[in-house]
Amino acid sequence: MPKKIEKIYSLQEALKKIGKKYDLLIIDAINQLNGRARFNQILTAIPTINPRILSMRLKDMERNRLLTKHLILGTPIKTEYELTEKSKELIEIIDRLKQWYQKNC
Amino acid sequence: MPKKIEKIYSLQEALKKIGKKYDLLIIDAINQLNGRARFNQILTAIPTINPRILSMRLKDMERNRLLTKHLILGTPIKTEYELTEKSKELIEIIDRLKQWYQKNC
DNA sequence: ATTACTAACTATACTTTTTATAGTTTATTT
DNA sequence: AAATAAACTATAAAAAGTATAGTTAGTAAT
């Protein structure tokens, strides 16, 4: 997509990156867990998500550089997902969404 | 849901109101059309949406007081959808999302 | 008086996404 | 050898979204 047109659709494009049902919830959950969290911690923090979707979303968000995956060898092997600068910049937007809900709903 | 618990989940609850695929796009489209727009204008402004989904989303957003529906009698009969105060307060959040995309993607 | 036109939908069948639930893998501890 | 733990993966079913065509109501043109 050419640069000029990109600007027009940037909301649409932004939502392609973080507009799926659980994207912002995952970022928020990791943030509440100090910016770095394990698979099962995220699973517990979001009561309605199921492991299949979480796994798929994490993989996708890693590809989009919203998360960094860290393997912690040992037994059992552990994984940690860390927010990137890119996703940290969404925290403020997430907080505004919460404020909007508190005020209006 | 009790008030105390509500706060914890307010992102989840906020996304229930405006987290579906086209909700923010519809609000943005109407805003670009000066805060009030016709069905077919919105349909044209969002190239990928189809009339079935638009119709359903508009109905739902009206129920949630994100939009006000106005009937304009005449021939053919026209409808206009207007942003409410509640949805106007989302415009700033939408703009921040666009800025986030411009900066990071 | 039929035909055409327009806005705003609605119907139907199909595809994609998400859910629910159970099972797998790897490597210890007991 | 059996149990435990973390991080998934498999399968079938339900929900959401897509594509395309058709409906309704009321003029306006032929």
PDB file of C-alpha atoms (C1' of nucleotides) in Angstrom:
ATOM      1  CA  MET A   1       0.000   0.000   0.000  1.00  0.00           C
ATOM      2  CA  PRO A   2       1.460   3.387  -0.981  1.00  0.00           C
ATOM      3  CA  LYS A   3       2.454   5.761   1.815  1.00  0.00           C
ATOM      4  CA  LYS A   4      -0.040   8.462   0.848  1.00  0.00           C
ATOM      5  CA  ILE A   5      -3.035   6.129   1.010  1.00  0.00           C
ATOM      6  CA  GLU A   6      -1.783   4.533   4.224  1.00  0.00           C
ATOM      7  CA  LYS A   7      -2.549   7.701   6.159  1.00  0.00           C
ATOM      8  CA  ILE A   8      -6.194   7.670   5.165  1.00  0.00           C
ATOM      9  CA  TYR A   9      -6.691   4.134   6.350  1.00  0.00           C
ATOM     10  CA  SER A  10      -4.431   4.220   9.370  1.00  0.00           C
ATOM     11  CA  LEU A  11      -7.243   3.427  11.785  1.00  0.00           C
ATOM     12  CA  GLN A  12      -8.155   0.407   9.701  1.00  0.00           C
ATOM     13  CA  GLU A  13      -4.504  -0.636   9.559  1.00  0.00           C
ATOM     14  CA  ALA A  14      -3.982  -0.023  13.288  1.00  0.00           C
ATOM     15  CA  LEU A  15      -6.962  -2.215  14.048  1.00  0.00           C
ATOM     16  CA  LYS A  16      -5.499  -4.962  11.885  1.00  0.00           C
ATOM     17  CA  LYS A  17      -2.540  -5.005  14.267  1.00  0.00           C
ATOM     18  CA  ILE A  18      -4.319  -4.713  17.612  1.00  0.00           C
ATOM     19  CA  GLY A  19      -8.036  -4.917  16.882  1.00  0.00           C
ATOM     20  CA  LYS A  20      -8.678  -8.601  17.440  1.00  0.00           C
ATOM     21  CA  LYS A  21     -10.764  -9.545  20.429  1.00  0.00           C
ATOM     22  CA  TYR A  22      -7.936 -10.269  22.873  1.00  0.00           C
ATOM     23  CA  ASP A  23      -5.001  -8.150  21.686  1.00  0.00           C
ATOM     24  CA  LEU A  24      -5.439  -5.204  24.019  1.00  0.00           C
ATOM     25  CA  LEU A  25      -6.480  -7.477  26.878  1.00  0.00           C
ATOM     26  CA  ILE A  26      -3.244  -9.445  26.514  1.00  0.00           C
ATOM     27  CA  ILE A  27      -1.149  -6.269  26.469  1.00  0.00           C
ATOM     28  CA  ASP A  28      -3.023  -4.966  29.504  1.00  0.00           C
ATOM     29  CA  ALA A  29      -2.614  -8.262  31.368  1.00  0.00           C
ATOM     30  CA  ILE A  30       1.146  -8.383  30.758  1.00  0.00           C
ATOM     31  CA  ASN A  31       1.430  -4.750  31.779  1.00  0.00           C
ATOM     32  CA  GLN A  32      -0.340  -5.441  35.081  1.00  0.00           C
ATOM     33  CA  LEU A  33       2.160  -8.253  35.604  1.00  0.00           C
ATOM     34  CA  ASN A  34       5.018  -5.754  35.395  1.00  0.00           C
ATOM     35  CA  GLY A  35       5.534  -5.898  31.663  1.00  0.00           C
ATOM     36  CA  ARG A  36       6.601  -9.526  31.545  1.00  0.00           C
ATOM     37  CA  ALA A  37       4.481 -12.622  32.123  1.00  0.00           C
ATOM     38  CA  ARG A  38       4.200 -16.350  31.621  1.00  0.00           C
ATOM     39  CA  PHE A  39       1.683 -18.149  29.429  1.00  0.00           C
ATOM     40  CA  ASN A  40      -0.389 -19.459  32.318  1.00  0.00           C
ATOM     41  CA  GLN A  41      -0.345 -16.125  34.113  1.00  0.00           C
ATOM     42  CA  ILE A  42      -1.910 -14.470  31.090  1.00  0.00           C
ATOM     43  CA  LEU A  43      -4.370 -17.336  30.764  1.00  0.00           C
ATOM     44  CA  THR A  44      -5.446 -16.806  34.374  1.00  0.00           C
ATOM     45  CA  ALA A  45      -5.555 -13.032  34.099  1.00  0.00           C
ATOM     46  CA  ILE A  46      -8.065 -13.203  31.240  1.00  0.00           C
ATOM     47  CA  PRO A  47     -10.755 -15.572  32.497  1.00  0.00           C
ATOM     48  CA  THR A  48     -12.564 -15.990  29.190  1.00  0.00           C
ATOM     49  CA  ILE A  49      -9.652 -16.706  26.864  1.00  0.00           C
ATOM     50  CA  ASN A  50      -8.810 -20.289  25.960  1.00  0.00           C
ATOM     51  CA  PRO A  51      -5.286 -21.642  25.441  1.00  0.00           C
ATOM     52  CA  ARG A  52      -5.669 -22.197  21.735  1.00  0.00           C
ATOM     53  CA  ILE A  53      -6.532 -18.578  21.074  1.00  0.00           C
ATOM     54  CA  LEU A  54      -3.914 -17.300  23.504  1.00  0.00           C
ATOM     55  CA  SER A  55      -1.249 -19.369  21.780  1.00  0.00           C
ATOM     56  CA  MET A  56      -2.274 -18.102  18.361  1.00  0.00           C
ATOM     57  CA  ARG A  57      -2.489 -14.486  19.469  1.00  0.00           C
ATOM     58  CA  LEU A  58       0.893 -14.552  21.214  1.00  0.00           C
ATOM     59  CA  LYS A  59       2.530 -15.975  18.100  1.00  0.00           C
ATOM     60  CA  ASP A  60       0.924 -13.318  15.948  1.00  0.00           C
ATOM     61  CA  MET A  61       1.770 -10.494  18.343  1.00  0.00           C
ATOM     62  CA  GLU A  62       5.363 -11.674  18.479  1.00  0.00           C
ATOM     63  CA  ARG A  63       5.544 -11.559  14.671  1.00  0.00           C
ATOM     64  CA  ASN A  64       4.161  -8.017  14.792  1.00  0.00           C
ATOM     65  CA  ARG A  65       6.822  -6.992  17.334  1.00  0.00           C
ATOM     66  CA  LEU A  66       4.274  -6.277  20.040  1.00  0.00           C
ATOM     67  CA  LEU A  67       5.839  -8.914  22.282  1.00  0.00           C
ATOM     68  CA  THR A  68       9.221 -10.527  22.791  1.00  0.00           C
ATOM     69  CA  LYS A  69       9.302 -14.182  23.745  1.00  0.00           C
ATOM     70  CA  HIS A  70      11.902 -15.379  26.230  1.00  0.00           C
ATOM     71  CA  LEU A  71      12.624 -19.044  26.836  1.00  0.00           C
ATOM     72  CA  ILE A  72      13.759 -19.911  30.332  1.00  0.00           C
ATOM     73  CA  LEU A  73      15.428 -23.293  30.191  1.00  0.00           C
ATOM     74  CA  GLY A  74      15.018 -25.606  33.147  1.00  0.00           C
ATOM     75  CA  THR A  75      12.401 -28.082  34.108  1.00  0.00           C
ATOM     76  CA  PRO A  76       9.763 -27.563  33.254  1.00  0.00           C
ATOM     77  CA  ILE A  77      10.818 -25.131  30.557  1.00  0.00           C
ATOM     78  CA  LYS A  78       9.184 -21.741  30.984  1.00  0.00           C
ATOM     79  CA  THR A  79       8.339 -18.942  28.582  1.00  0.00           C
ATOM     80  CA  GLU A  80       7.934 -15.287  29.319  1.00  0.00           C
ATOM     81  CA  TYR A  81       6.345 -12.709  27.090  1.00  0.00           C
ATOM     82  CA  GLU A  82       7.565  -9.154  27.410  1.00  0.00           C
ATOM     83  CA  LEU A  83       6.034  -5.957  26.097  1.00  0.00           C
ATOM     84  CA  THR A  84       8.039  -4.038  23.482  1.00  0.00           C
ATOM     85  CA  GLU A  85       8.334  -0.266  23.180  1.00  0.00           C
ATOM     86  CA  LYS A  86       5.711  -0.481  20.477  1.00  0.00           C
ATOM     87  CA  SER A  87       3.167  -2.153  22.717  1.00  0.00           C
ATOM     88  CA  LYS A  88       4.087  -0.086  25.769  1.00  0.00           C
ATOM     89  CA  GLU A  89       2.935   2.943  23.819  1.00  0.00           C
ATOM     90  CA  LEU A  90      -0.541   1.421  23.752  1.00  0.00           C
ATOM     91  CA  ILE A  91      -0.870   1.397  27.538  1.00  0.00           C
ATOM     92  CA  GLU A  92      -1.937   5.022  27.640  1.00  0.00           C
ATOM     93  CA  ILE A  93      -4.589   4.376  25.007  1.00  0.00           C
ATOM     94  CA  ILE A  94      -5.791   1.367  26.996  1.00  0.00           C
ATOM     95  CA  ASP A  95      -6.049   3.503  30.132  1.00  0.00           C
ATOM     96  CA  ARG A  96      -8.087   6.069  28.260  1.00  0.00           C
ATOM     97  CA  LEU A  97     -10.451   3.356  27.106  1.00  0.00           C
ATOM     98  CA  LYS A  98     -10.916   2.272  30.720  1.00  0.00           C
ATOM     99  CA  GLN A  99     -11.567   5.868  31.751  1.00  0.00           C
ATOM    100  CA  TRP A 100     -14.071   6.218  28.935  1.00  0.00           C
ATOM    101  CA  TYR A 101     -15.918   3.155  30.191  1.00  0.00           C
ATOM    102  CA  GLN A 102     -15.844   4.324  33.819  1.00  0.00           C
ATOM    103  CA  LYS A 103     -17.236   7.696  32.832  1.00  0.00           C
ATOM    104  CA  ASN A 104     -19.810   6.691  30.252  1.00  0.00           C
ATOM    105  CA  CYS A 105     -21.039   3.205  31.014  1.00  0.00           C
TER     106      CYS A 105
ATOM    107  CA  MET B   1     -21.761  -7.100  38.012  1.00  0.00           C
ATOM    108  CA  PRO B   2     -20.843  -5.384  41.312  1.00  0.00           C
ATOM    109  CA  LYS B   3     -19.219  -1.973  41.087  1.00  0.00           C
ATOM    110  CA  LYS B   4     -15.973  -3.053  42.757  1.00  0.00           C
ATOM    111  CA  ILE B   5     -15.351  -5.834  40.277  1.00  0.00           C
ATOM    112  CA  GLU B   6     -16.383  -3.664  37.359  1.00  0.00           C
ATOM    113  CA  LYS B   7     -13.292  -1.517  37.743  1.00  0.00           C
ATOM    114  CA  ILE B   8     -10.969  -4.479  37.392  1.00  0.00           C
ATOM    115  CA  TYR B   9     -12.535  -5.572  34.157  1.00  0.00           C
ATOM    116  CA  SER B  10     -13.304  -2.197  32.703  1.00  0.00           C
ATOM    117  CA  LEU B  11     -11.100  -2.772  29.663  1.00  0.00           C
ATOM    118  CA  GLN B  12     -12.944  -5.998  28.994  1.00  0.00           C
ATOM    119  CA  GLU B  13     -16.265  -4.240  29.468  1.00  0.00           C
ATOM    120  CA  ALA B  14     -15.229  -1.283  27.313  1.00  0.00           C
ATOM    121  CA  LEU B  15     -14.247  -3.641  24.527  1.00  0.00           C
ATOM    122  CA  LYS B  16     -17.647  -5.309  24.764  1.00  0.00           C
ATOM    123  CA  LYS B  17     -19.158  -1.935  23.840  1.00  0.00           C
ATOM    124  CA  ILE B  18     -16.736  -0.809  21.120  1.00  0.00           C
ATOM    125  CA  GLY B  19     -14.395  -3.715  20.472  1.00  0.00           C
ATOM    126  CA  LYS B  20     -16.130  -5.395  17.571  1.00  0.00           C
ATOM    127  CA  LYS B  21     -14.413  -5.257  14.217  1.00  0.00           C
ATOM    128  CA  TYR B  22     -16.190  -2.213  12.793  1.00  0.00           C
ATOM    129  CA  ASP B  23     -17.298  -0.175  15.824  1.00  0.00           C
ATOM    130  CA  LEU B  24     -14.459   2.340  15.890  1.00  0.00           C
ATOM    131  CA  LEU B  25     -14.361   2.487  12.096  1.00  0.00           C
ATOM    132  CA  ILE B  26     -18.042   3.435  12.025  1.00  0.00           C
ATOM    133  CA  ILE B  27     -17.557   6.132  14.654  1.00  0.00           C
ATOM    134  CA  ASP B  28     -14.531   7.460  12.771  1.00  0.00           C
ATOM    135  CA  ALA B  29     -16.403   7.442   9.455  1.00  0.00           C
ATOM    136  CA  ILE B  30     -19.360   9.379  10.865  1.00  0.00           C
ATOM    137  CA  ASN B  31     -16.983  11.820  12.517  1.00  0.00           C
ATOM    138  CA  GLN B  32     -15.240  12.498   9.199  1.00  0.00           C
ATOM    139  CA  LEU B  33     -18.684  13.151   7.746  1.00  0.00           C
ATOM    140  CA  ASN B  34     -19.217  15.948  10.304  1.00  0.00           C
ATOM    141  CA  GLY B  35     -20.726  13.819  13.028  1.00  0.00           C
ATOM    142  CA  ARG B  36     -23.819  12.829  11.105  1.00  0.00           C
ATOM    143  CA  ALA B  37     -24.084  10.483   8.138  1.00  0.00           C
ATOM    144  CA  ARG B  38     -26.367   8.356   6.028  1.00  0.00           C
ATOM    145  CA  PHE B  39     -26.307   4.577   5.782  1.00  0.00           C
ATOM    146  CA  ASN B  40     -24.842   4.514   2.294  1.00  0.00           C
ATOM    147  CA  GLN B  41     -22.262   7.143   3.138  1.00  0.00           C
ATOM    148  CA  ILE B  42     -20.924   4.968   5.921  1.00  0.00           C
ATOM    149  CA  LEU B  43     -21.053   1.941   3.653  1.00  0.00           C
ATOM    150  CA  THR B  44     -18.946   3.779   1.075  1.00  0.00           C
ATOM    151  CA  ALA B  45     -16.548   5.203   3.644  1.00  0.00           C
ATOM    152  CA  ILE B  46     -15.632   1.708   4.886  1.00  0.00           C
ATOM    153  CA  PRO B  47     -14.869  -0.224   1.709  1.00  0.00           C
ATOM    154  CA  THR B  48     -14.740  -3.666   3.319  1.00  0.00           C
ATOM    155  CA  ILE B  49     -17.958  -3.614   5.334  1.00  0.00           C
ATOM    156  CA  ASN B  50     -21.105  -5.213   3.961  1.00  0.00           C
ATOM    157  CA  PRO B  51     -24.642  -3.911   4.466  1.00  0.00           C
ATOM    158  CA  ARG B  52     -25.728  -6.801   6.668  1.00  0.00           C
ATOM    159  CA  ILE B  53     -22.994  -6.151   9.210  1.00  0.00           C
ATOM    160  CA  LEU B  54     -23.402  -2.380   8.996  1.00  0.00           C
ATOM    161  CA  SER B  55     -27.111  -2.691   9.671  1.00  0.00           C
ATOM    162  CA  MET B  56     -26.512  -4.952  12.645  1.00  0.00           C
ATOM    163  CA  ARG B  57     -23.750  -2.790  14.110  1.00  0.00           C
ATOM    164  CA  LEU B  58     -25.745   0.430  13.744  1.00  0.00           C
ATOM    165  CA  LYS B  59     -28.689  -1.140  15.539  1.00  0.00           C
ATOM    166  CA  ASP B  60     -26.457  -2.344  18.347  1.00  0.00           C
ATOM    167  CA  MET B  61     -24.610   0.945  18.649  1.00  0.00           C
ATOM    168  CA  GLU B  62     -27.908   2.787  18.797  1.00  0.00           C
ATOM    169  CA  ARG B  63     -29.001   0.533  21.663  1.00  0.00           C
ATOM    170  CA  ASN B  64     -25.737   1.303  23.443  1.00  0.00           C
ATOM    171  CA  ARG B  65     -26.298   5.052  23.009  1.00  0.00           C
ATOM    172  CA  LEU B  66     -23.274   5.476  20.791  1.00  0.00           C
ATOM    173  CA  LEU B  67     -25.453   6.718  17.946  1.00  0.00           C
ATOM    174  CA  THR B  68     -28.777   8.473  17.507  1.00  0.00           C
ATOM    175  CA  LYS B  69     -30.902   7.508  14.523  1.00  0.00           C
ATOM    176  CA  HIS B  70     -32.846  10.193  12.696  1.00  0.00           C
ATOM    177  CA  LEU B  71     -35.511   9.433  10.119  1.00  0.00           C
ATOM    178  CA  ILE B  72     -35.865  11.986   7.351  1.00  0.00           C
ATOM    179  CA  LEU B  73     -39.266  11.517   5.752  1.00  0.00           C
ATOM    180  CA  GLY B  74     -39.575  12.181   2.043  1.00  0.00           C
ATOM    181  CA  THR B  75     -38.973  10.141  -0.994  1.00  0.00           C
ATOM    182  CA  PRO B  76     -36.992   8.079  -0.761  1.00  0.00           C
ATOM    183  CA  ILE B  77     -37.009   8.007   3.026  1.00  0.00           C
ATOM    184  CA  LYS B  78     -33.569   8.701   4.451  1.00  0.00           C
ATOM    185  CA  THR B  79     -31.868   7.896   7.714  1.00  0.00           C
ATOM    186  CA  GLU B  80     -29.055   9.708   9.416  1.00  0.00           C
ATOM    187  CA  TYR B  81     -26.903   8.414  12.227  1.00  0.00           C
ATOM    188  CA  GLU B  82     -25.444  10.965  14.602  1.00  0.00           C
ATOM    189  CA  LEU B  83     -22.662  10.593  17.142  1.00  0.00           C
ATOM    190  CA  THR B  84     -23.622  11.048  20.790  1.00  0.00           C
ATOM    191  CA  GLU B  85     -21.520  12.704  23.483  1.00  0.00           C
ATOM    192  CA  LYS B  86     -20.494   9.232  24.561  1.00  0.00           C
ATOM    193  CA  SER B  87     -19.103   8.286  21.163  1.00  0.00           C
ATOM    194  CA  LYS B  88     -17.613  11.733  20.533  1.00  0.00           C
ATOM    195  CA  GLU B  89     -15.393  11.115  23.537  1.00  0.00           C
ATOM    196  CA  LEU B  90     -13.876   8.197  21.659  1.00  0.00           C
ATOM    197  CA  ILE B  91     -12.597  10.392  18.817  1.00  0.00           C
ATOM    198  CA  GLU B  92      -9.495  11.381  20.738  1.00  0.00           C
ATOM    199  CA  ILE B  93      -8.722   7.744  21.474  1.00  0.00           C
ATOM    200  CA  ILE B  94      -9.216   6.922  17.801  1.00  0.00           C
ATOM    201  CA  ASP B  95      -6.811   9.692  16.841  1.00  0.00           C
ATOM    202  CA  ARG B  96      -4.221   8.341  19.239  1.00  0.00           C
ATOM    203  CA  LEU B  97      -4.550   4.918  17.694  1.00  0.00           C
ATOM    204  CA  LYS B  98      -3.900   6.434  14.276  1.00  0.00           C
ATOM    205  CA  GLN B  99      -0.860   8.268  15.631  1.00  0.00           C
ATOM    206  CA  TRP B 100       0.389   5.045  17.192  1.00  0.00           C
ATOM    207  CA  TYR B 101       0.129   3.321  13.832  1.00  0.00           C
ATOM    208  CA  GLN B 102       1.844   6.172  11.981  1.00  0.00           C
ATOM    209  CA  LYS B 103       4.717   6.149  14.438  1.00  0.00           C
ATOM    210  CA  ASN B 104       5.187   2.438  14.950  1.00  0.00           C
ATOM    211  CA  CYS B 105       4.076   0.608  11.825  1.00  0.00           C
TER     212      CYS B 105
ATOM    213  C1'  DA C   1     -50.136   2.356 -16.302  1.00  0.00           C
ATOM    214  C1'  DT C   2     -46.055   0.098 -16.528  1.00  0.00           C
ATOM    215  C1'  DT C   3     -41.112   0.639 -15.862  1.00  0.00           C
ATOM    216  C1'  DA C   4     -37.179   2.539 -13.687  1.00  0.00           C
ATOM    217  C1'  DC C   5     -34.838   4.562  -9.747  1.00  0.00           C
ATOM    218  C1'  DT C   6     -33.135   5.330  -5.039  1.00  0.00           C
ATOM    219  C1'  DA C   7     -32.252   4.533  -0.026  1.00  0.00           C
ATOM    220  C1'  DA C   8     -32.063   1.406   3.328  1.00  0.00           C
ATOM    221  C1'  DC C   9     -32.103  -2.511   4.354  1.00  0.00           C
ATOM    222  C1'  DT C  10     -33.003  -8.273   4.569  1.00  0.00           C
ATOM    223  C1'  DA C  11     -32.168 -13.258   3.112  1.00  0.00           C
ATOM    224  C1'  DT C  12     -29.331 -17.096   2.129  1.00  0.00           C
ATOM    225  C1'  DA C  13     -25.385 -19.760   1.893  1.00  0.00           C
ATOM    226  C1'  DC C  14     -20.619 -19.816   2.860  1.00  0.00           C
ATOM    227  C1'  DT C  15     -16.036 -18.859   5.203  1.00  0.00           C
ATOM    228  C1'  DT C  16     -13.372 -17.420   9.115  1.00  0.00           C
ATOM    229  C1'  DT C  17     -12.786 -16.779  13.973  1.00  0.00           C
ATOM    230  C1'  DT C  18     -13.545 -18.115  18.589  1.00  0.00           C
ATOM    231  C1'  DT C  19     -15.046 -21.529  22.161  1.00  0.00           C
ATOM    232  C1'  DA C  20     -15.124 -25.779  24.899  1.00  0.00           C
ATOM    233  C1'  DT C  21     -12.931 -29.668  26.230  1.00  0.00           C
ATOM    234  C1'  DA C  22      -9.575 -33.044  26.150  1.00  0.00           C
ATOM    235  C1'  DG C  23      -5.073 -34.642  25.109  1.00  0.00           C
ATOM    236  C1'  DT C  24       0.202 -34.214  24.184  1.00  0.00           C
ATOM    237  C1'  DT C  25       5.138 -33.273  25.139  1.00  0.00           C
ATOM    238  C1'  DT C  26       9.271 -32.814  27.904  1.00  0.00           C
ATOM    239  C1'  DA C  27      11.757 -33.369  31.866  1.00  0.00           C
ATOM    240  C1'  DT C  28      11.890 -33.877  36.503  1.00  0.00           C
ATOM    241  C1'  DT C  29      10.472 -35.326  41.392  1.00  0.00           C
ATOM    242  C1'  DT C  30       8.461 -39.041  44.456  1.00  0.00           C
TER     243       DT C  30
ATOM    244  C1'  DA D   1       6.873 -46.444  37.480  1.00  0.00           C
ATOM    245  C1'  DA D   2       3.568 -42.727  38.492  1.00  0.00           C
ATOM    246  C1'  DA D   3       2.702 -38.045  39.347  1.00  0.00           C
ATOM    247  C1'  DT D   4       3.477 -33.142  38.471  1.00  0.00           C
ATOM    248  C1'  DA D   5       4.061 -28.937  35.902  1.00  0.00           C
ATOM    249  C1'  DA D   6       4.294 -25.621  31.917  1.00  0.00           C
ATOM    250  C1'  DA D   7       3.094 -24.728  27.520  1.00  0.00           C
ATOM    251  C1'  DC D   8       0.896 -25.866  24.264  1.00  0.00           C
ATOM    252  C1'  DT D   9      -2.095 -28.833  20.247  1.00  0.00           C
ATOM    253  C1'  DA D  10      -6.345 -31.367  18.372  1.00  0.00           C
ATOM    254  C1'  DT D  11     -11.087 -31.715  17.332  1.00  0.00           C
ATOM    255  C1'  DA D  12     -15.724 -30.484  16.941  1.00  0.00           C
ATOM    256  C1'  DA D  13     -19.163 -26.968  17.598  1.00  0.00           C
ATOM    257  C1'  DA D  14     -20.795 -22.131  17.904  1.00  0.00           C
ATOM    258  C1'  DA D  15     -20.486 -17.278  16.718  1.00  0.00           C
ATOM    259  C1'  DA D  16     -19.122 -13.558  13.705  1.00  0.00           C
ATOM    260  C1'  DG D  17     -18.306 -11.856   9.263  1.00  0.00           C
ATOM    261  C1'  DT D  18     -18.541 -12.096   3.859  1.00  0.00           C
ATOM    262  C1'  DA D  19     -20.547 -12.266  -0.803  1.00  0.00           C
ATOM    263  C1'  DT D  20     -24.247 -11.755  -3.490  1.00  0.00           C
ATOM    264  C1'  DA D  21     -28.867 -11.265  -4.543  1.00  0.00           C
ATOM    265  C1'  DG D  22     -33.404  -9.698  -3.427  1.00  0.00           C
ATOM    266  C1'  DT D  23     -37.076  -6.686  -0.937  1.00  0.00           C
ATOM    267  C1'  DT D  24     -39.814  -2.454   0.189  1.00  0.00           C
ATOM    268  C1'  DA D  25     -41.738   2.108  -0.388  1.00  0.00           C
ATOM    269  C1'  DG D  26     -42.535   5.945  -2.913  1.00  0.00           C
ATOM    270  C1'  DT D  27     -41.952   8.892  -6.745  1.00  0.00           C
ATOM    271  C1'  DA D  28     -40.541  10.087 -11.769  1.00  0.00           C
ATOM    272  C1'  DA D  29     -40.074   9.131 -16.410  1.00  0.00           C
ATOM    273  C1'  DT D  30     -42.080   6.898 -20.652  1.00  0.00           C
TER     274       DT D  30
END
